[in-house]
C-alpha positions as semicolon CSV with decimal commas, in nm:
position;residue;x (nm);y (nm);z (nm)
1;X;1,374;-0,394;-0,914
2;X;1,361;-0,350;-0,534
3;X;1,062;-0,177;-0,410
4;X;0,919;-0,191;-0,760
5;X;0,568;-0,103;-0,565
6;X;0,529;0,027;-0,247
7;X;0,265;0,232;-0,028
8;X;0,213;0,585;0,022
9;X;0,042;0,671;0,322
10;X;-0,123;1,039;0,401
11;X;-0,029;1,162;0,739
12;X;-0,143;1,507;0,744
13;X;0,118;1,735;0,904
14;X;0,286;1,478;1,115
15;X;0,509;1,293;0,849
16;X;0,828;1,323;1,057
17;X;0,678;1,222;1,384
18;X;0,512;0,923;1,214
19;X;0,840;0,839;1,054
20;X;0,993;0,809;1,397
21;X;0,729;0,637;1,514
22;X;0,693;0,350;1,254
23;X;1,078;0,278;1,250
24;X;1,081;0,260;1,629
25;X;0,788;0,039;1,667
26;X;0,840;-0,212;1,383
27;X;1,252;-0,209;1,425
28;X;1,483;-0,259;1,157
29;X;1,397;0,090;1,012
30;X;1,572;0,384;0,893
31;X;1,472;0,737;0,730
32;X;1,565;0,829;0,400
33;X;1,460;1,114;0,186
34;X;1,311;1,405;0,401
35;X;1,133;1,724;0,318
36;X;0,842;1,914;0,428
37;X;0,635;1,719;0,182
38;X;0,743;1,368;0,210
39;X;0,927;1,127;0,416
40;X;1,073;0,800;0,292
41;X;1,129;0,503;0,522
42;X;1,248;0,152;0,510
43;X;1,144;-0,103;0,744
44;X;1,266;-0,461;0,719
45;X;1,410;-0,366;0,351
46;X;1,069;-0,243;0,224
47;X;1,000;0,112;0,163
48;X;0,688;0,347;0,243
49;X;0,633;0,708;0,159
50;X;0,477;0,907;0,404
51;X;0,299;1,224;0,241
52;X;0,180;1,527;0,421
53;X;-0,078;1,665;0,187
54;X;-0,257;1,628;-0,150
55;X;-0,518;1,328;-0,129
56;X;-0,853;1,448;-0,045
57;X;-0,891;1,139;0,198
58;X;-0,734;0,982;0,502
59;X;-0,653;0,638;0,523
60;X;-0,886;0,365;0,632
61;X;-0,877;-0,007;0,689
62;X;-0,974;-0,089;0,330
63;X;-0,604;-0,112;0,269
64;X;-0,416;-0,233;0,580
65;X;-0,086;-0,409;0,619
66;X;-0,030;-0,746;0,714
67;X;0,260;-0,772;0,955
68;X;0,446;-1,112;0,967
69;X;0,582;-1,168;1,331
70;X;0,801;-1,479;1,419
71;X;0,732;-1,483;1,792
72;X;0,432;-1,408;2,013
73;X;0,661;-1,189;2,220
74;X;0,759;-0,980;1,887
75;X;0,340;-0,965;1,805
76;X;0,270;-0,833;2,150
77;X;0,561;-0,548;2,174
78;X;0,428;-0,420;1,829
79;X;0,076;-0,435;1,947
80;X;0,139;-0,233;2,278
81;X;0,338;0,031;2,077
82;X;0,057;0,072;1,806
83;X;-0,221;0,083;2,100
84;X;-0,090;0,429;2,197
85;X;-0,362;0,651;2,077
86;X;-0,499;0,368;1,838
87;X;-0,801;0,176;1,798
88;X;-0,860;-0,207;1,835
89;X;-1,053;-0,368;1,543
90;X;-0,997;-0,735;1,598
91;X;-0,858;-0,804;1,981
92;X;-0,510;-0,949;2,000
93;X;-0,581;-1,313;2,075
94;X;-0,535;-1,681;1,966
95;X;-0,748;-1,740;1,613
96;X;-0,773;-2,051;1,398
97;X;-0,524;-1,908;1,139
98;X;-0,270;-1,790;1,389
99;X;-0,175;-1,827;1,764
100;X;-0,148;-1,466;1,828
101;X;-0,309;-1,219;1,600
102;X;-0,488;-0,876;1,617
103;X;-0,594;-0,582;1,406
104;X;-0,533;-0,240;1,486
105;X;-0,570;0,127;1,370
106;X;-0,273;0,333;1,469
107;X;-0,316;0,714;1,585
108;X;-0,236;0,807;1,232
109;X;-0,519;0,611;1,073
110;X;-0,328;0,340;0,942
111;X;-0,450;-0,013;0,984
112;X;-0,216;-0,308;1,061
113;X;-0,286;-0,679;1,109
114;X;-0,034;-0,840;1,309
115;X;0,032;-1,221;1,234
116;X;0,226;-1,456;1,453
117;X;0,363;-1,729;1,217
118;X;0,701;-1,853;1,048
119;X;0,944;-1,738;0,773
120;X;0,788;-1,976;0,554
121;X;0,431;-1,816;0,558
122;X;0,573;-1,506;0,384
123;X;0,934;-1,392;0,324
124;X;0,800;-1,021;0,334
125;X;0,754;-0,856;0,646
126;X;0,488;-0,623;0,544
127;X;0,204;-0,729;0,304
128;X;-0,054;-0,457;0,140
129;X;-0,368;-0,612;0,218
130;X;-0,688;-0,507;-0,007
131;X;-1,044;-0,548;0,169
132;X;-1,322;-0,512;-0,108
133;X;-1,633;-0,394;0,068
134;X;-1,949;-0,202;-0,039
135;X;-2,007;-0,211;-0,415
136;X;-1,683;-0,395;-0,443
137;X;-1,762;-0,658;-0,238
138;X;-1,703;-0,975;-0,451
139;X;-1,434;-0,842;-0,683
140;X;-1,130;-0,925;-0,500
141;X;-1,036;-1,249;-0,719
142;X;-1,130;-1,067;-1,059
143;X;-0,909;-0,764;-0,920
144;X;-0,588;-0,941;-0,841
145;X;-0,606;-1,154;-1,152
146;X;-0,642;-0,841;-1,347
147;X;-0,330;-0,686;-1,146
148;X;-0,136;-0,962;-1,199
149;X;-0,179;-0,953;-1,565
150;X;-0,075;-0,595;-1,578
151;X;0,278;-0,631;-1,398
152;X;0,551;-0,854;-1,496
153;X;0,674;-1,152;-1,262
154;X;0,345;-1,158;-1,118
155;X;0,127;-1,452;-0,986
156;X;-0,165;-1,563;-0,782
157;X;-0,002;-1,758;-0,517
158;X;-0,366;-1,890;-0,365
159;X;-0,735;-1,813;-0,315
160;X;-0,941;-1,943;-0,024
161;X;-1,311;-1,882;-0,023
162;X;-1,555;-1,861;0,265
163;X;-1,695;-2,209;0,376
164;X;-2,072;-2,271;0,489
165;X;-2,116;-2,083;0,806
166;X;-1,812;-1,840;0,793
167;X;-2,011;-1,546;0,803
168;X;-2,002;-1,423;0,431
169;X;-2,098;-1,575;0,097
170;X;-1,928;-1,872;-0,031
171;X;-1,816;-1,730;-0,365
172;X;-1,655;-1,448;-0,169
173;X;-1,282;-1,441;-0,114
174;X;-1,185;-1,495;0,237
175;X;-0,812;-1,468;0,209
176;X;-0,609;-1,456;-0,116
177;X;-0,227;-1,395;-0,177
178;X;-0,054;-1,273;-0,497
179;X;0,265;-1,124;-0,621
180;X;0,301;-0,819;-0,813
181;X;0,648;-0,814;-0,949
182;X;0,794;-0,978;-0,635
183;X;0,565;-0,756;-0,410
184;X;0,375;-1,002;-0,184
185;X;-0,005;-0,852;-0,149
186;X;-0,320;-1,015;0,005
187;X;-0,690;-0,965;-0,062
188;X;-1,036;-1,026;0,050
189;X;-1,419;-0,961;0,021
190;X;-1,647;-0,822;0,311
191;X;-2,000;-0,798;0,247
192;X;-2,055;-0,623;0,614
193;X;-2,139;-0,275;0,619
194;X;-1,824;-0,105;0,706
195;X;-1,876;0,220;0,600
196;X;-1,525;0,268;0,433
197;X;-1,387;0,174;0,091
198;X;-1,096;0,235;-0,125
199;X;-0,987;0,606;-0,124
200;X;-0,661;0,799;-0,223
201;X;-0,562;0,818;0,155
202;X;-0,327;0,526;0,079
203;X;-0,206;0,473;-0,258
204;X;0,054;0,249;-0,439
205;X;0,355;0,377;-0,607
206;X;0,513;0,210;-0,921
207;X;0,855;0,301;-0,963
208;X;0,935;0,290;-1,358
209;X;1,252;0,279;-1,535
210;X;1,114;0,393;-1,885
211;X;0,855;0,603;-2,035
212;X;0,744;0,289;-2,213
213;X;0,657;0,142;-1,858
214;X;0,478;0,444;-1,745
215;X;0,244;0,440;-2,058
216;X;0,176;0,073;-2,050
217;X;0,076;0,069;-1,687
218;X;-0,099;0,394;-1,697
219;X;-0,317;0,270;-1,995
220;X;-0,408;-0,060;-1,823
221;X;-0,500;0,072;-1,485
222;X;-0,724;0,355;-1,597
223;X;-0,907;0,096;-1,852
224;X;-1,255;-0,034;-1,787
225;X;-1,386;0,248;-1,577
226;X;-1,038;0,387;-1,413
227;X;-0,972;0,760;-1,439
228;X;-0,660;1,019;-1,456
229;X;-0,625;1,232;-1,166
230;X;-0,287;1,462;-1,136
231;X;0,066;1,426;-1,101
232;X;0,110;1,089;-1,166
233;X;-0,191;0,976;-0,972
234;X;-0,507;0,733;-1,116
235;X;-0,761;0,561;-0,980
236;X;-0,839;0,213;-1,119
237;X;-1,171;0,064;-1,193
238;X;-1,179;-0,097;-0,828
239;X;-1,140;0,235;-0,666
240;X;-0,769;0,171;-0,576
241;X;-0,540;0,481;-0,627
242;X;-0,197;0,424;-0,770
243;X;0,129;0,671;-0,843
244;X;0,294;0,601;-1,177
245;X;0,610;0,763;-1,126
246;X;0,962;0,772;-1,313
247;X;1,214;0,581;-1,084
248;X;1,451;0,933;-1,147
249;X;1,173;1,143;-0,990
250;X;1,396;1,199;-0,667
251;X;1,674;1,333;-0,833
252;X;1,498;1,532;-1,092
253;X;1,310;1,721;-0,821
254;X;1,602;1,755;-0,590
255;X;1,808;1,968;-0,822
256;X;1,867;2,283;-0,652
257;X;1,829;2,500;-0,995
258;X;1,586;2,322;-1,202
259;X;1,368;2,123;-0,936
260;X;1,118;2,405;-0,828
261;X;1,051;2,480;-1,207
262;X;1,017;2,092;-1,262
263;X;0,765;2,071;-0,995
264;X;0,573;2,319;-1,160
265;X;0,556;2,146;-1,485
266;X;0,471;1,839;-1,309
267;X;0,155;2,003;-1,130
268;X;0,014;2,058;-1,480
269;X;0,064;1,689;-1,576
270;X;-0,173;1,396;-1,538
271;X;0,037;1,114;-1,681
272;X;0,422;1,202;-1,603
273;X;0,620;1,241;-1,895
274;X;0,987;1,182;-1,836
275;X;1,158;1,389;-2,106
276;X;0,942;1,677;-2,044
277;X;1,051;1,692;-1,665
278;X;1,418;1,662;-1,772
279;X;1,425;1,929;-2,036
280;X;1,208;2,143;-1,806
């Protein structure tokens, strides 16, 4: 399924502005569903949802997005656009892993790692990247193996540990890449004192065809210390927020007559029940 898993970014009160900014900054973009609460955008064939309210927290660099650029010129062009009102986290420069790389937080608080490489490095333009810090440092490999066991058509593609003298523990993950039902994601550990960790400012949305899928992912993701939140949201044992939703949610909520009542019904749910929403 295309866009089976995709990110949701909390951008308070500026989702329309942010949608236009991102589609202009990254190119190959278009704005889809739009209302006062959410805006969906598609960039290079990948879906993002922008949410104006709901989560308690704002985005932070614990979840960033690796952006695969094919030329230094493309990297520099995107970098200069993101710099407007943004904050540099790692300077745009040549590094051992890329001839032109930089890490930047944009004016909405969302972090992007710009990587110059080739199409062979990743067929996907934007790769959600999870940084395990604080009390979660050292759990990256365990987490990604857990996630690849939960979702179908998933695999661990590579795990690179820190070498001696590279600034962190040699049993920690320096870089890992994995797929969740075709969505390429990345992960790393960091024992540095960053002052942030995973929160609900950025969540991962899972679009499900059936109630059985919703039930399965919900049960597995809240196991071992995860917990239910509300309206299809949960937090897993590592602190990452997920939204487990039916693929039909947009159609159900956009019905001019029944949509408002369905929204009220959904507000009273934790795990979403498709039939109850359809019958509302």
